[in-house]
Coordinates of C-alpha atoms in Angstrom, one line a residue:
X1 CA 34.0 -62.5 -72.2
X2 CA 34.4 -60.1 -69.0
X3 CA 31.2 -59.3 -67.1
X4 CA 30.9 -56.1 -65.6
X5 CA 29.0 -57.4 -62.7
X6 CA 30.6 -55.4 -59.5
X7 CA 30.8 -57.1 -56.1
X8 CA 29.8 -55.3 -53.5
X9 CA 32.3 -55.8 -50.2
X10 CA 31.8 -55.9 -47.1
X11 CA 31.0 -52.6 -45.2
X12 CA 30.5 -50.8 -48.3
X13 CA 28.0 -48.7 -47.2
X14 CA 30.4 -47.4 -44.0
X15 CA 33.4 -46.7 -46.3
X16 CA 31.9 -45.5 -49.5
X17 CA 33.4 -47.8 -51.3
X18 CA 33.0 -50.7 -53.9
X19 CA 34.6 -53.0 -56.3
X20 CA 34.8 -55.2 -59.0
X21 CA 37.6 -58.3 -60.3
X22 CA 39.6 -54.9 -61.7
X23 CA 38.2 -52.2 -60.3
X24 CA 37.6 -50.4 -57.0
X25 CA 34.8 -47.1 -56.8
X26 CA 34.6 -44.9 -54.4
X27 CA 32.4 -41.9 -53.3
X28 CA 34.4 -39.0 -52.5
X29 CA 34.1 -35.0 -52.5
X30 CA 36.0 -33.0 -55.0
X31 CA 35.8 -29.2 -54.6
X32 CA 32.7 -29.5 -52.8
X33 CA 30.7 -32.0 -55.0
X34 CA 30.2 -35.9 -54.5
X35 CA 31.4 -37.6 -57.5
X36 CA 32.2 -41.3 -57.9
X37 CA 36.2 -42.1 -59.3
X38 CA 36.2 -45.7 -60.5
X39 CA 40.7 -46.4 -60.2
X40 CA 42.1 -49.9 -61.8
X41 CA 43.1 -51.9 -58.7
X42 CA 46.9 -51.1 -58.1
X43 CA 47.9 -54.5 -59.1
X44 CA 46.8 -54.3 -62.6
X45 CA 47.8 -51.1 -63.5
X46 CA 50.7 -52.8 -65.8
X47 CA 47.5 -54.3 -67.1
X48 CA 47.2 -52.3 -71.1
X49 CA 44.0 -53.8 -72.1
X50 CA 42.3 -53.0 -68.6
X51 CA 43.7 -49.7 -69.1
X52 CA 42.0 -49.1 -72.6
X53 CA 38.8 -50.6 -70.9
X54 CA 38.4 -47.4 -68.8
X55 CA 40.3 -45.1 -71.8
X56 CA 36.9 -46.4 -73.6
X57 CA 34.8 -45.8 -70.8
X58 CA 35.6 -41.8 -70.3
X59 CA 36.0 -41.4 -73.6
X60 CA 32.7 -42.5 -74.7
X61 CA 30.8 -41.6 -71.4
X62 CA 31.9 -38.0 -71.4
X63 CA 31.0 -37.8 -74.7
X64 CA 27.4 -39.2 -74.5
X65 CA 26.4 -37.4 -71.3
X66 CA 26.9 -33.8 -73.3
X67 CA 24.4 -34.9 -75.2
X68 CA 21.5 -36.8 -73.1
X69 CA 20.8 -36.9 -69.5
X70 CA 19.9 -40.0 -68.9
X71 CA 23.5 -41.3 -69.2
X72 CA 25.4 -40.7 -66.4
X73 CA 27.9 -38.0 -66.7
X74 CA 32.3 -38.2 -66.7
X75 CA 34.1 -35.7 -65.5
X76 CA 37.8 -36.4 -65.7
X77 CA 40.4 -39.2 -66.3
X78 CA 43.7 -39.6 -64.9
X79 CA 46.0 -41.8 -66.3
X80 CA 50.0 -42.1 -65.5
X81 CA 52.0 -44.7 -63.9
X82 CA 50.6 -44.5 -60.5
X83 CA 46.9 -44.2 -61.3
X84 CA 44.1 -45.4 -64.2
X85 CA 41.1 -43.6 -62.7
X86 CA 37.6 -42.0 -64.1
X87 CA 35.8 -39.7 -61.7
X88 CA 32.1 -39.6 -62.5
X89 CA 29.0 -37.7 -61.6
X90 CA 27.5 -38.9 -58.4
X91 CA 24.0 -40.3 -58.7
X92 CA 21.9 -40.4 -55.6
X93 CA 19.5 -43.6 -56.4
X94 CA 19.2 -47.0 -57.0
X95 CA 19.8 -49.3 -59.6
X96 CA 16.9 -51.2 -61.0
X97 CA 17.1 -54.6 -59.2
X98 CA 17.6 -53.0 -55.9
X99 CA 14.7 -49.9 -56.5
X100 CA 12.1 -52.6 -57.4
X101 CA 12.7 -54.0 -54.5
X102 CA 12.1 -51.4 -52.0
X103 CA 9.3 -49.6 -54.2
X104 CA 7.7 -52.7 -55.1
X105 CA 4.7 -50.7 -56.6
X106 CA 6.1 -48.7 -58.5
X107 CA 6.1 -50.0 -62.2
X108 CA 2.7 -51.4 -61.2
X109 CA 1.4 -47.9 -62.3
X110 CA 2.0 -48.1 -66.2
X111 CA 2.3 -44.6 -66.0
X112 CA 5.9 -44.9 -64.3
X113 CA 6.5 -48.0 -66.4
X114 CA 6.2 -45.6 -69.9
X115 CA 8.0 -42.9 -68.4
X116 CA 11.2 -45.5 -67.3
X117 CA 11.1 -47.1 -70.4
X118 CA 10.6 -43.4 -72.6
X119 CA 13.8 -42.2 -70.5
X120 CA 15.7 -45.7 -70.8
X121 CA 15.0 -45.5 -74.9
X122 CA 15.9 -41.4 -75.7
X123 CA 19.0 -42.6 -73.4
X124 CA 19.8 -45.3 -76.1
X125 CA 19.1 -43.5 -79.1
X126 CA 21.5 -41.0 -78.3
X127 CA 24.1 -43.6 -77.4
X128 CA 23.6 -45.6 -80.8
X129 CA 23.0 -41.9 -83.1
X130 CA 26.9 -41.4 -81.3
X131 CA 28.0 -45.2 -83.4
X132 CA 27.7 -47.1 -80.0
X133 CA 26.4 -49.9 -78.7
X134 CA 26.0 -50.8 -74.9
X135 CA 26.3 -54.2 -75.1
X136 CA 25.1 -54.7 -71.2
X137 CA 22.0 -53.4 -70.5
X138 CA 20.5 -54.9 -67.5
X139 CA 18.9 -53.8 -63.9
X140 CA 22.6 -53.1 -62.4
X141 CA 23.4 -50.9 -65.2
X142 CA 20.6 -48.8 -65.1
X143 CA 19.7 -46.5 -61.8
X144 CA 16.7 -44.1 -61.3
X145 CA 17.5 -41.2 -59.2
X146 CA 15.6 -40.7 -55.8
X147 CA 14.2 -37.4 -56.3
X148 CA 11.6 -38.1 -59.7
X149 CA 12.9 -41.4 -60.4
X150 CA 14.9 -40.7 -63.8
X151 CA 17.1 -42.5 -65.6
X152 CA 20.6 -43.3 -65.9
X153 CA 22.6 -45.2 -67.4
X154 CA 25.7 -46.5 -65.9
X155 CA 29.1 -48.7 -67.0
X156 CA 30.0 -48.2 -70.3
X157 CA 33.2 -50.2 -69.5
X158 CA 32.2 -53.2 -72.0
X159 CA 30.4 -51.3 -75.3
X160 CA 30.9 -51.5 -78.6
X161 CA 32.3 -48.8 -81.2
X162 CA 34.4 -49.0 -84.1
X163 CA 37.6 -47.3 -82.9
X164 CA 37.3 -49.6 -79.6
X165 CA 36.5 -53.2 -81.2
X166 CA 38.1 -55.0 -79.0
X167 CA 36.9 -54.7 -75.7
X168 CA 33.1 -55.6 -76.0
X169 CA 31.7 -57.9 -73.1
X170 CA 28.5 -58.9 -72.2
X171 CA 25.9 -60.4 -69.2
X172 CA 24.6 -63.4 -70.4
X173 CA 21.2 -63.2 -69.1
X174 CA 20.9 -59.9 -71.1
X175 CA 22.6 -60.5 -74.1
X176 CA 21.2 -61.3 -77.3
X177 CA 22.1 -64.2 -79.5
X178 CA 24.6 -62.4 -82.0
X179 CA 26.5 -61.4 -78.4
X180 CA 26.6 -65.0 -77.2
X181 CA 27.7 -66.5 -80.7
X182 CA 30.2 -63.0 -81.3
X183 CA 28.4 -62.2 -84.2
X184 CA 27.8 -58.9 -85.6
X185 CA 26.3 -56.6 -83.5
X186 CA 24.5 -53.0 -83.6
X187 CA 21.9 -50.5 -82.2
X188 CA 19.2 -54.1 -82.0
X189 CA 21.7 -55.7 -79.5
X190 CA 20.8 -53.2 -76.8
X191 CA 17.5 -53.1 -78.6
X192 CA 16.7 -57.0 -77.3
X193 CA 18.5 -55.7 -73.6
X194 CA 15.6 -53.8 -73.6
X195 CA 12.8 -56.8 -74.1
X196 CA 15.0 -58.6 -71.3
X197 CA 14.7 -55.7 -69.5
X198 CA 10.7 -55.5 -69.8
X199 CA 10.5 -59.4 -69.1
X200 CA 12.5 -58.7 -65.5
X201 CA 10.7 -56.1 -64.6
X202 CA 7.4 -58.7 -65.3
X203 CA 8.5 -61.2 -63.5
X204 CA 9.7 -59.4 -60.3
X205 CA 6.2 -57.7 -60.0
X206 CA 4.7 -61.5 -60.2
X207 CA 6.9 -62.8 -57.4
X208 CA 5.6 -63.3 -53.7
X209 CA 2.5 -64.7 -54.9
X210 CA 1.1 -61.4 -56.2
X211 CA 0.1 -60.9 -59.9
X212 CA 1.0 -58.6 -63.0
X213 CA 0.7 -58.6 -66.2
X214 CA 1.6 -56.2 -68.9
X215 CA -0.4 -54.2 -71.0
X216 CA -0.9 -55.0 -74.5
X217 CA 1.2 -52.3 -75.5
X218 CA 3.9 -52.8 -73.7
X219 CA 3.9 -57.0 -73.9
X220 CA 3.9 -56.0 -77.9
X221 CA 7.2 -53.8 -77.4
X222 CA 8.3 -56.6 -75.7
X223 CA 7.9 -59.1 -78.1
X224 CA 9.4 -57.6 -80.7
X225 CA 12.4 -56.8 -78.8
X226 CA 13.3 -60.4 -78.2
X227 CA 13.2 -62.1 -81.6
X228 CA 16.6 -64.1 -82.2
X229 CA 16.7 -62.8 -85.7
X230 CA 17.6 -59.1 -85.5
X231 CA 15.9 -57.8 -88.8
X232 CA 12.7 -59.0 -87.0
X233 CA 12.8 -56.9 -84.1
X234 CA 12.3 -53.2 -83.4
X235 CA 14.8 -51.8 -85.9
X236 CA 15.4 -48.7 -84.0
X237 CA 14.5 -46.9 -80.4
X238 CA 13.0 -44.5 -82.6
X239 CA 10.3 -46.8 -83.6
X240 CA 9.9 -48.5 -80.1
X241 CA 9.2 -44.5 -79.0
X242 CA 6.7 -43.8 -81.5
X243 CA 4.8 -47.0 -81.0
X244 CA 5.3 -46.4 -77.1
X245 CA 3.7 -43.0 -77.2
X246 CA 1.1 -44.2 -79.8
X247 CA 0.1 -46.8 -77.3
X248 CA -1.0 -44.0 -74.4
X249 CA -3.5 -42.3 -76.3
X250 CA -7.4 -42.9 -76.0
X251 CA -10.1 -44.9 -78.6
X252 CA -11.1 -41.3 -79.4
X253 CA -7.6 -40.3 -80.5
X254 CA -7.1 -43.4 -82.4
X255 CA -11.0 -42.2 -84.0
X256 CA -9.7 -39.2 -85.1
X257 CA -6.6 -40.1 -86.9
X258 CA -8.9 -42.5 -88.9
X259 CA -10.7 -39.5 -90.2
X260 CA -8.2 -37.4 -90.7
X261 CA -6.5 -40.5 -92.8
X262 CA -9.8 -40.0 -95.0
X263 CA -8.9 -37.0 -95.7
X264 CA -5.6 -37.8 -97.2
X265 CA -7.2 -37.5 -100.6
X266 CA -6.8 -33.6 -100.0
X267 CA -3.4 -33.5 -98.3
X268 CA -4.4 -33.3 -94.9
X269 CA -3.5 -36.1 -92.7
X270 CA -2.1 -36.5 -89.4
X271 CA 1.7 -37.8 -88.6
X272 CA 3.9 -38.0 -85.4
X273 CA 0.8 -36.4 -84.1
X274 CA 1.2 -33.0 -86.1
X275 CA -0.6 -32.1 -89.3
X276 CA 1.4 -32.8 -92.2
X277 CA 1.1 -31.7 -96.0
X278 CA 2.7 -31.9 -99.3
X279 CA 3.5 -28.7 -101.5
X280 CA 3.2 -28.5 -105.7
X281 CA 6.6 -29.5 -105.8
X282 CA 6.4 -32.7 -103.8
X283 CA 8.2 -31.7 -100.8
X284 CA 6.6 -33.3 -97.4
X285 CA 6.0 -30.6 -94.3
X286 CA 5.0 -31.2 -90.8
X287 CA 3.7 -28.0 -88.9
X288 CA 5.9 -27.5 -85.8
X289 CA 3.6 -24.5 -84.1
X290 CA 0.8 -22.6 -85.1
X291 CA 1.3 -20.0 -82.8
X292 CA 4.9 -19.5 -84.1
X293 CA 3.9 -20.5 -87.8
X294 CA 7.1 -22.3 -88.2
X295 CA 7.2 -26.2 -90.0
X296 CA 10.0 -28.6 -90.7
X297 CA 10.8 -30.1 -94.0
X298 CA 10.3 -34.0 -93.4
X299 CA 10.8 -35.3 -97.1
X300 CA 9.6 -35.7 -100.3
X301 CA 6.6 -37.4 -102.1
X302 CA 6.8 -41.3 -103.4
X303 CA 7.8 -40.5 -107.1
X304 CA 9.5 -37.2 -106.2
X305 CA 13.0 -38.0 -107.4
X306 CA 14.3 -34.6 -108.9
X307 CA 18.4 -34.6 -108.1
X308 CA 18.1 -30.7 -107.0
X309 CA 16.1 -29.7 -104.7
X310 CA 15.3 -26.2 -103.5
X311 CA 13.5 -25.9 -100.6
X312 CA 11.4 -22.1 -100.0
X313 CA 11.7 -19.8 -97.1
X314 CA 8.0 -20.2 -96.6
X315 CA 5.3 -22.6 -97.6
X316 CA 1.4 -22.1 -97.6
X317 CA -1.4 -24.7 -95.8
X318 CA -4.6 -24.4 -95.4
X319 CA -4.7 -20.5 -96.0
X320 CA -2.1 -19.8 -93.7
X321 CA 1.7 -18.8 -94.6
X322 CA 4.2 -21.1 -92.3
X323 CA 8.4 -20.3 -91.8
X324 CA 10.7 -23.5 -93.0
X325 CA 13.1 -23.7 -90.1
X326 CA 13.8 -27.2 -89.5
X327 CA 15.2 -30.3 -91.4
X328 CA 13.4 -33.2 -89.9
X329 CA 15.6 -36.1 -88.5
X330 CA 16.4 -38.6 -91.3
X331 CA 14.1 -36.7 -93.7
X332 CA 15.8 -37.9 -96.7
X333 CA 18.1 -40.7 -95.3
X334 CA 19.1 -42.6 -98.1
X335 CA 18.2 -40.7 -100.8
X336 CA 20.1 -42.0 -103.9
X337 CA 18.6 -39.2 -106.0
X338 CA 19.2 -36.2 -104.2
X339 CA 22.5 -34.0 -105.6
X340 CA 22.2 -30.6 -104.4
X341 CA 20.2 -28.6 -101.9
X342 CA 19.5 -25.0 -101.8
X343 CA 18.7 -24.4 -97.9
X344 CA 16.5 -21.8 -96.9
X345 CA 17.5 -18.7 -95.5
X346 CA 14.8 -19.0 -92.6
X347 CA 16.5 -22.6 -91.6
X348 CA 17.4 -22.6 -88.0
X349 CA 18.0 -26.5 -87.1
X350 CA 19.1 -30.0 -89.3
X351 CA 18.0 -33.1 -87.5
X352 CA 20.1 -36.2 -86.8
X353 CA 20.4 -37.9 -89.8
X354 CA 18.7 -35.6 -92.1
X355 CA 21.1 -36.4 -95.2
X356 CA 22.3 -39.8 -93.9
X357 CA 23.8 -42.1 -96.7
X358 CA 22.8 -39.9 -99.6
X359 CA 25.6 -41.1 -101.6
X360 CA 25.1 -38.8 -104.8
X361 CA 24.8 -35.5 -102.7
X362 CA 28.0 -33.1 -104.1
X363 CA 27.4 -30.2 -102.0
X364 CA 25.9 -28.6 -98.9
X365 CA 26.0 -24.6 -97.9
X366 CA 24.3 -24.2 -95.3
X367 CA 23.2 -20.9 -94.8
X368 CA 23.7 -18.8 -91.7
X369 CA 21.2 -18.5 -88.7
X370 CA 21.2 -22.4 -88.6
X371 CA 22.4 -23.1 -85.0
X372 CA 22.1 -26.5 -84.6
X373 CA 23.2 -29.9 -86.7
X374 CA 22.0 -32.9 -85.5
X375 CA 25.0 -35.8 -85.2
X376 CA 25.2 -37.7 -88.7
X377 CA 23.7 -35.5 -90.6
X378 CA 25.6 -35.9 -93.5
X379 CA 27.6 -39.0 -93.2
X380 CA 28.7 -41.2 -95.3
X381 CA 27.6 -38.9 -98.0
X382 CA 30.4 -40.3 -100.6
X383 CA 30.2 -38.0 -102.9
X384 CA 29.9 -34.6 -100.9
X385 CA 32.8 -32.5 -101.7
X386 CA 31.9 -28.5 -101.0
X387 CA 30.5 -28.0 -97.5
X388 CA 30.1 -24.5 -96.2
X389 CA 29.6 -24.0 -92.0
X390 CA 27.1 -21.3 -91.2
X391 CA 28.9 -18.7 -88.5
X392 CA 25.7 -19.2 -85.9
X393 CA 26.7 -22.8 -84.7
X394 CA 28.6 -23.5 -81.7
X395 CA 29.4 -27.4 -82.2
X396 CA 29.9 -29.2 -84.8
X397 CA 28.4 -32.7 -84.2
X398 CA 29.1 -36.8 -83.6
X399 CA 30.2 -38.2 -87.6
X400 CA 28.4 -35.1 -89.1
X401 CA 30.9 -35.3 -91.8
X402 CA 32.4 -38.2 -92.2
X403 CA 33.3 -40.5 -94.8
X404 CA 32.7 -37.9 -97.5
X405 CA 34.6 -36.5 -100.4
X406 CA 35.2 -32.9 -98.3
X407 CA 38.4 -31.4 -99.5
X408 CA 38.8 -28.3 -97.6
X409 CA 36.9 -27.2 -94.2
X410 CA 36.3 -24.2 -92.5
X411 CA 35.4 -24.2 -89.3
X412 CA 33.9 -20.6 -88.6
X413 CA 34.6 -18.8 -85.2
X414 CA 32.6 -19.6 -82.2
X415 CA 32.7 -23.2 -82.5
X416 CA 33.8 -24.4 -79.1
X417 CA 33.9 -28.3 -79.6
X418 CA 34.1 -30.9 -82.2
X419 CA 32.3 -34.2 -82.1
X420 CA 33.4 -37.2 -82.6
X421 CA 35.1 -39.0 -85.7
X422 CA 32.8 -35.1 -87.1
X423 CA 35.4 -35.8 -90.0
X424 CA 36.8 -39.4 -90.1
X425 CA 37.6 -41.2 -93.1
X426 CA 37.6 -38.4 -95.4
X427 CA 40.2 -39.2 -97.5
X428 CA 40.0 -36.0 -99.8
X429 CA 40.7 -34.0 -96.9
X430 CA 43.4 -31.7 -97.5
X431 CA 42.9 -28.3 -96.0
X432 CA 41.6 -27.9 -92.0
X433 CA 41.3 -24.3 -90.6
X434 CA 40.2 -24.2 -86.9
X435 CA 39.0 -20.7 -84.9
X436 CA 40.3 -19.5 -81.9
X437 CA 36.8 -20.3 -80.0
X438 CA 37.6 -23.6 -80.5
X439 CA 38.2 -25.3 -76.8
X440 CA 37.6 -29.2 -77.7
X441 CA 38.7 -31.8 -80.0
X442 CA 36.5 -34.9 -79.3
X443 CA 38.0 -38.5 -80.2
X444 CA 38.6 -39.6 -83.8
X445 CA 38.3 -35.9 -85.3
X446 CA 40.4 -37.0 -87.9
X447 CA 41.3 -40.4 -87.7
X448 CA 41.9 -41.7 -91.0
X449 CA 42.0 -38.5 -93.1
X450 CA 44.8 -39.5 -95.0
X451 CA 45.6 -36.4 -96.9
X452 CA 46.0 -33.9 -94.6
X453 CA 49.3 -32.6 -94.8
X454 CA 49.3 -29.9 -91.8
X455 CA 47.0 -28.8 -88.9
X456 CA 47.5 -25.8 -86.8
X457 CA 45.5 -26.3 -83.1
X458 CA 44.5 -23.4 -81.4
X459 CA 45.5 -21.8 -78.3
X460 CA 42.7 -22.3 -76.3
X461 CA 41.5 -26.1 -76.9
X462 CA 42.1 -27.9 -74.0
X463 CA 41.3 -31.5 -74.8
X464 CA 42.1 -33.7 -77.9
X465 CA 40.5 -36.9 -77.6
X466 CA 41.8 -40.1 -78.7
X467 CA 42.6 -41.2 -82.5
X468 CA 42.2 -37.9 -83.2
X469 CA 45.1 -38.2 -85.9
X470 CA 45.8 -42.5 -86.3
X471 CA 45.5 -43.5 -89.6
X472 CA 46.8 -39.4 -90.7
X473 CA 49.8 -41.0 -93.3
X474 CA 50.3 -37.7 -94.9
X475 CA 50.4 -35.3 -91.8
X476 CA 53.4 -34.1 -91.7
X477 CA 53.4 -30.7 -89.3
X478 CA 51.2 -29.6 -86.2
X479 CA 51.7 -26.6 -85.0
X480 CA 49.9 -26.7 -81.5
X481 CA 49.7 -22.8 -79.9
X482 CA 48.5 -24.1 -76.5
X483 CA 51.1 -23.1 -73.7
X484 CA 49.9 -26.4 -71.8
X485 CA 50.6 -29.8 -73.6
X486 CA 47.0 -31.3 -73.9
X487 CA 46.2 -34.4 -72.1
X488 CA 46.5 -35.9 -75.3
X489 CA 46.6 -40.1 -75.0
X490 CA 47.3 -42.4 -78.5
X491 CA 46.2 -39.0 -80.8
X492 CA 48.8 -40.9 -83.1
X493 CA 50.1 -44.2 -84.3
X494 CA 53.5 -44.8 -82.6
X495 CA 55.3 -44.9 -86.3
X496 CA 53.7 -42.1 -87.6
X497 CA 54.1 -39.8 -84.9
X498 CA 58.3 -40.0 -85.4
X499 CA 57.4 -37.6 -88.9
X500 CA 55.6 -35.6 -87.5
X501 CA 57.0 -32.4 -86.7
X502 CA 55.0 -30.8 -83.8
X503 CA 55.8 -26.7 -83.5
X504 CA 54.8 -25.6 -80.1
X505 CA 55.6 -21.8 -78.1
X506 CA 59.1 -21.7 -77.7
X507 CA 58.2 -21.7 -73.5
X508 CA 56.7 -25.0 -73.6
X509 CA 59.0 -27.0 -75.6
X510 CA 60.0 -29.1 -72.2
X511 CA 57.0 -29.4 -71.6
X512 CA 55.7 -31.2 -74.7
X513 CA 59.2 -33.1 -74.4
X514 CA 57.7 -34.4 -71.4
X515 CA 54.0 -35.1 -72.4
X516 CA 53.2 -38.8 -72.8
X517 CA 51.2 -37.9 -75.7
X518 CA 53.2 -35.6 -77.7
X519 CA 56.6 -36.9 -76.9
X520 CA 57.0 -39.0 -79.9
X521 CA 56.9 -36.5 -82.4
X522 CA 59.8 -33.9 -83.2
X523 CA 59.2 -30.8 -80.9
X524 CA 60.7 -27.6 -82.0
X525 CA 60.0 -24.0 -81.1
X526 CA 57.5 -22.1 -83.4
X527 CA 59.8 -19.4 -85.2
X528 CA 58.8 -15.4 -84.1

């Protein structure tokens, strides 16, 4: 296993400049803005699997810091002969072990403790709802910023995701057992990085004769972070969150909900701090604001197994007439029963999640004025087949749809990026139509979409990501309208790119000749 442990040289802080076994980063200033660009040492850059190390690294870090900001954000790769180099945001702080150190009361207050480990969890969630793992969560991977001491994560160089299985590493004080025996491993990995990291915070507060110790809380997070088993720790950061947040409150909260929970005879109890109620038709609500009268759809009642559901615009509680405008995260994950959905027209958002793993689910049109869908929303629904995009989003998210029965997609104009693997392993996929708004093609788009036959790509997108067509047997044509070859590195297996036939403007046929990651298919002129 590599460690991603960097050695800092001597006179780093005169030269700006660090490095590692492999690697060597530097602080520099690129049209006016410090960034960091981490290069492969020259003497390994004939070196393919440290090259794919960094590949990984941009590919996954720029994709995770569009979407939190407590990962640190990736700018730009370069990657020829002569240099294998990521530039990254600059972050003005320290890393963990080094900021306890110099603010030694800090975590002390349990107020700044919460906050660190609120910020260090939402950073995590969103990196394991993208299909990743970290695999080397520690105190040199994770800085605080020196203006309001936020997070950010650093060094995705050794995590784990399914198109990069390979390259996983891990720092053996921080890694959990399934790491050190290279078992299985998944979003609880990090999850008992985080109990290590709780522990080390502990102990560095207790050292120099002075004494700490944890609140109950936060010991119990701790806890169950570090069993060996992983199906007896925190199952999710979700859960460490809610348990985290439940912990701050006061007696006379925890004396309320007890009441309230009486009360549940009625239909009114209390849940994720909101009220919550049930309609005639067994469908579970959670008011989002009273001022706005708006609620989300959170699930249905135990018993409630009715394969089509139809949800209403509005929904009445307690005298008072509320808007349905949100899907609630995973609100009916796993829902073995659930066929079809007829979506309100008043439906603005879908959470992460929100029709995760319902295998019997055929169809989903979701109506317009829905502007956001949350990353997984519908994956690995095995059985979807008829999905219709509403014209008000502007992404289409992480694995929304993929592994599903989809046979034809639309993508409506004004979508400007596609997530990641948004459509992998749909093997029914024949038809793809892609709007001129479109600008990006995240990694693994496609991959292993067997059926499609053709794609046409846009003038305007200006990045395809990785994988975005390995594993495409059938594809036969692309006809690629962008003047400018795309920095486009292993979009296609080596054998299958020879038959492919890849139609670009008649002005940039050298050009594409010439491109590293187009040059393997046939490149002919598109006919006038």
């Amino acid at each position: 296993m590599e460690t991603s442990e960097f050695i800092t040289i001597d006179n780093a802080k005169k030269t700006n400049e660090w490095q590692s076994a492999y690697c060597v980063i530097a602080r520099e200033t690129i049209d006016g803005r410090v960034v960091m660009r981490k290069s492969l040492r020259e003497e390994y850059l004939d070196n393919g699997d440290l090259r794919d190390m960094l590949r990984k690294e941009y590919a996954l870090g720029s994709l995770l810091a569009e979407h939190t900001p407590y990962v640190v954000g990736y700018r730009r790769m370069t990657d020829d002969a002569r240099e294998c180099s990521i530039v990254m945001d600059y972050v003005e702080g320290e890393t963990v072990d080094v900021f306890i150190s110099t603010h030694p009361d800090f975590f002390r207050n349990e107020s700044n403790l919460r906050k660190f480990l609120g910020q260090l969890l939402e950073g995590l969630e969103e990196i394991h709802n993208s299909q990743v793992v970290h695999m080397d969560i520690k105190p040199s991977n994770v800085m605080l910023t020196s203006i309001n001491s936020d997070v950010r994560i650093i060094d995705l160089g050794l995590s784990y995701s399914y198109g990069y299985p390979s390259s996983a590493g891990m720092t053996d004080a921080f890694a959990a057992p399934e790491q050190k025996a290279s078992g299985s491993v998944d979003a609880r990995t990090d999850i008992y990085a985080v109990g290590k990291m709780i522990e080390y915070i502990a102990n560095r507060l207790n050292d120099n004769g002075r004494t700490y110790q944890l609140s109950r809380t936060i010991r119990q997070i701790m806890e169950g972070c570090l069993h060996d088993e992983k199906e007896r720790r925190w199952q999710s950061c979700g859960d460490i969150m809610r348990r985290l947040n439940r912990g701050g409150k006061h007696l006379w909260m925890w004396l309320i909900a007890i009441v309230l929970a009486m009360a549940a005879a009625v239909g009114v109890y209390l849940e994720r701090g909101n009220d919550t109620f049930s309609d005639t038709y067994g469908m579970r609500y959670m008011v989002l604001s009273e001022d706005s009268g708006t609620c989300a759809l959170i699930g249905r009642t135990r018993g409630n197994e009715r394969p089509n559901i139809y949800i209403s615009d509005q929904v009445k509680y307690r005298g008072r007439t509320y808007n349905v405008t949100e899907i609630a995260d995973s609100a009916f994950k796993g829902d073995m029963h659930l066929e079809t959905v007829c979506f309100p027209s008043t439906l603005r958002r879908i959470g992460a999640g929100a029709f995760k793993e319902c295998k019997n689910m055929i169809s989903a049109d979701i109506p317009n004025g829905v502007t956001y869908i949350g990353p997984t929303a519908f994956w690995w629904c095995v059985k979807l087949e008829s999905v219709r995009l509403p014209n008000s989003i502007r992404r289409i998210p992480i694995a929304c749809f993929s592994i599903t029965a989809i046979r034809e997609i639309n993508v409506p104009e004004g979508v400007e990026s596609i997530g990641f693997d948004a459509f992998a392993k749909c093997d029914s996929l024949t038809t793809v139509s892609l709007p001129s708004s479109l600008r990006t093609i995240e990694r693994g788009v496609f991959w292993q979409c067997h059926a499609i036959g053709r794609i046409d790509i846009p003038e305007n997108v200006k990045e395809i990501g990785q994988y975005n067509f390995l594993g495409c047997s059938s594809l036969r044509e692309i006809r690629n309208m962008s003047v400018v070859p795309q920095n486009a590195i292993d979009i296609f297996d080596k054998k299958e790119a020879k038959g492919i036939r890849l139609k670009v403007p008649q002005e940039s046929v050298e050009a594409y000749r010439r491109s590293a990651g187009w040059n393997k298919c046939e490149i002919i002129p598109i006919e006038e």
